CSV table of C-alpha atoms in Angstrom, one decimal:
chain,number,residue,atom,x,y,z
A,1,MET,CA,26.0,16.0,-47.8
A,2,PHE,CA,25.9,19.6,-46.3
A,3,THR,CA,24.2,22.4,-48.0
A,4,GLU,CA,25.9,25.6,-48.3
A,5,MET,CA,24.1,27.0,-45.2
A,6,HIS,CA,25.0,24.0,-43.3
A,7,LYS,CA,28.7,24.2,-44.0
A,8,PHE,CA,28.6,27.8,-43.1
A,9,ILE,CA,27.0,27.1,-39.6
A,10,TYR,CA,29.3,24.2,-39.0
A,11,ASN,CA,32.4,26.3,-39.7
A,12,ILE,CA,31.1,29.0,-37.5
A,13,CYS,CA,30.7,26.6,-34.6
A,14,LYS,CA,34.1,25.2,-35.0
A,15,MET,CA,35.8,28.6,-34.9
A,16,GLY,CA,34.0,29.8,-31.8
A,17,VAL,CA,31.9,32.4,-33.4
A,18,VAL,CA,28.3,32.9,-32.0
A,19,ILE,CA,25.7,34.8,-34.4
A,20,GLU,CA,22.5,35.9,-33.2
A,21,SER,CA,19.6,34.1,-34.8
A,22,VAL,CA,21.8,32.0,-37.1
A,23,GLU,CA,19.3,29.2,-37.2
A,24,LYS,CA,16.9,31.7,-38.9
A,25,ILE,CA,19.1,32.9,-41.7
A,26,ARG,CA,18.0,31.8,-45.1
A,27,GLY,CA,20.4,33.9,-47.3
A,28,ILE,CA,23.5,35.9,-46.8
A,29,LEU,CA,25.0,38.7,-49.0
A,30,PRO,CA,28.3,40.2,-47.9
A,31,GLY,CA,29.0,43.8,-48.7
A,32,LEU,CA,29.6,47.2,-47.1
A,33,PHE,CA,27.2,49.3,-44.7
A,34,GLN,CA,27.3,52.6,-43.1
A,35,PHE,CA,26.1,51.8,-39.5
A,36,GLU,CA,26.3,55.6,-38.4
A,37,LYS,CA,25.5,58.6,-40.6
A,38,ASN,CA,28.6,60.2,-41.9
A,39,ASP,CA,30.8,57.4,-40.7
A,40,TYR,CA,32.9,55.1,-42.7
A,41,PHE,CA,31.5,52.0,-44.5
A,42,THR,CA,32.5,48.8,-42.9
A,43,GLN,CA,32.2,45.1,-43.8
A,44,ALA,CA,28.8,43.8,-43.3
A,45,LEU,CA,26.4,40.9,-44.0
A,46,LEU,CA,22.9,41.4,-45.1
A,47,THR,CA,20.8,38.4,-44.3
A,48,VAL,CA,17.2,37.3,-45.1
A,49,GLN,CA,15.4,35.8,-42.1
A,50,GLU,CA,11.9,34.4,-41.7
A,51,ASP,CA,10.2,37.8,-41.4
A,52,GLU,CA,12.9,40.4,-41.7
A,53,LEU,CA,16.1,41.7,-43.2
A,54,CYS,CA,19.0,41.9,-40.8
A,55,ILE,CA,22.4,43.5,-41.2
A,56,TYR,CA,25.5,42.3,-39.0
A,57,ASN,CA,28.7,44.1,-38.5
A,58,ASP,CA,31.2,41.7,-40.1
A,59,HIS,CA,34.2,44.0,-39.4
A,60,GLU,CA,34.3,43.3,-35.6
A,61,PRO,CA,32.4,41.2,-33.1
A,62,SER,CA,29.9,42.8,-30.9
A,63,GLU,CA,31.5,41.2,-27.9
A,64,ILE,CA,34.0,38.6,-27.1
A,65,VAL,CA,33.2,36.2,-24.2
A,66,ASP,CA,35.5,33.3,-23.3
A,67,ALA,CA,37.4,33.5,-26.5
A,68,ASN,CA,34.1,33.3,-28.5
A,69,SER,CA,33.3,36.1,-31.0
A,70,LYS,CA,29.5,37.1,-30.6
A,71,TYR,CA,27.9,38.9,-33.5
A,72,TYR,CA,24.6,40.5,-32.8
A,73,ILE,CA,22.1,42.1,-35.3
A,74,ASN,CA,22.9,45.7,-35.8
A,75,VAL,CA,19.8,46.5,-38.1
A,76,ALA,CA,16.6,44.6,-38.3
A,77,ILE,CA,14.0,45.6,-40.9
A,78,PRO,CA,10.8,43.9,-40.7
A,79,PHE,CA,9.3,42.9,-44.1
A,80,ASN,CA,6.0,44.7,-43.3
A,81,SER,CA,7.7,47.9,-43.0
A,82,VAL,CA,9.5,47.7,-46.5
A,83,LYS,CA,7.8,49.4,-49.5
A,84,HIS,CA,10.1,48.0,-52.2
A,85,VAL,CA,13.9,46.9,-52.5
A,86,VAL,CA,15.8,48.6,-55.5
A,87,ILE,CA,18.8,46.8,-57.0
A,88,GLU,CA,21.0,49.6,-58.3
A,89,LYS,CA,23.7,49.3,-60.8
A,90,ILE,CA,26.3,52.0,-60.2
A,91,LYS,CA,27.7,53.8,-63.3
A,92,ASN,CA,31.2,54.9,-62.2
A,93,HIS,CA,34.5,53.7,-63.1
A,94,ALA,CA,35.9,54.0,-59.6
A,95,LEU,CA,32.9,52.2,-58.2
A,96,LYS,CA,32.4,49.5,-60.9
A,97,LYS,CA,33.1,46.4,-58.5
A,98,TYR,CA,30.0,47.5,-56.3
A,99,GLY,CA,26.4,47.4,-56.8
A,100,ARG,CA,23.8,48.9,-54.3
A,101,ILE,CA,20.6,47.7,-52.7
A,102,ALA,CA,18.3,50.5,-51.6
A,103,ILE,CA,15.7,49.5,-48.8
A,104,VAL,CA,12.6,51.9,-49.3
A,105,PHE,CA,10.4,52.1,-46.3
A,106,LYS,CA,6.6,52.6,-46.4
A,107,GLU,CA,7.0,55.4,-43.9
A,108,LYS,CA,7.6,58.4,-46.1
A,109,LYS,CA,9.7,60.4,-43.4
A,110,LYS,CA,12.3,57.4,-43.1
A,111,GLU,CA,15.3,57.6,-45.4
A,112,PRO,CA,16.2,54.5,-47.3
A,113,LEU,CA,19.0,52.3,-46.2
A,114,TYR,CA,21.8,51.6,-48.6
A,115,PHE,CA,23.7,48.4,-48.7
A,116,TYR,CA,26.6,48.1,-51.0
A,117,TYR,CA,27.5,44.5,-52.3
A,118,PHE,CA,30.3,43.1,-54.5
A,119,VAL,CA,29.3,42.6,-58.1
A,120,ASN,CA,31.3,39.4,-58.3
A,121,ASP,CA,28.9,37.9,-55.6
A,122,LYS,CA,26.2,37.2,-58.3
A,123,LYS,CA,25.4,33.8,-56.8
A,124,HIS,CA,24.6,35.2,-53.4
A,125,LEU,CA,22.6,38.1,-54.9
A,126,LYS,CA,20.6,35.8,-57.2
A,127,LYS,CA,19.5,33.7,-54.1
A,128,MET,CA,18.9,36.9,-52.1
A,129,LEU,CA,16.7,38.2,-54.7
A,130,LYS,CA,14.8,34.9,-55.0
A,131,LEU,CA,14.1,34.9,-51.3
A,132,LEU,CA,12.8,38.5,-51.3
A,133,LYS,CA,10.6,37.6,-53.9
A,134,HIS,CA,9.4,34.5,-52.1
A,135,ASN,CA,8.6,36.9,-49.2
A,136,ARG,CA,6.6,39.1,-51.5
A,137,LEU,CA,8.8,42.2,-51.6
A,138,LYS,CA,8.7,44.2,-54.6
A,139,ILE,CA,11.9,44.5,-56.3
A,140,ARG,CA,13.0,47.2,-58.7
A,141,LYS,CA,16.1,47.6,-60.9
A,142,LYS,CA,17.7,50.8,-61.6
A,143,THR,CA,20.9,52.4,-62.8
A,144,VAL,CA,22.6,55.3,-60.7
A,145,MET,CA,25.6,57.5,-61.6
A,146,PHE,CA,27.9,59.0,-59.1
A,147,ASP,CA,30.1,62.0,-59.4
A,148,ILE,CA,32.8,61.1,-56.7
A,149,GLU,CA,34.6,64.5,-57.1
A,150,LYS,CA,31.4,66.3,-56.0
A,151,GLY,CA,30.5,63.6,-53.6
A,152,LYS,CA,27.0,63.1,-54.8
A,153,GLN,CA,24.5,60.9,-56.7
A,154,ILE,CA,23.6,62.2,-60.3
A,155,LYS,CA,19.9,61.5,-61.0
């Protein structure tokens, strides 16, 4: 019987989709990510691999070759550069279907990365947290409030 990950890989191979480092992926969390500063948020996948967190652009393939859609890693974050990961619950009625993961770096000058996940994906989030704990990453939980009209986070 196939595990969930094997089903995922099998279906990808059937569809003509090629994903960079797919054999190393141990956990997947769908959501939204802003690849360029001040750009739109697009569909993305946050993955846990053997020694890093990776983010793929799920909105469009990186390239199409011979009718095969190829997805490359857009952002790779080695575990040894992460200070901690913050799971943030968003307090705002307009954003109630999203949660946020803040990846805080050891390097103080580096801004945290924010990945928005869908609150309904509890199963994938729990698996992701379990994998992060297994890799000895510190996990914190926090509630944040947003004022959409002013376009900023309330602390």
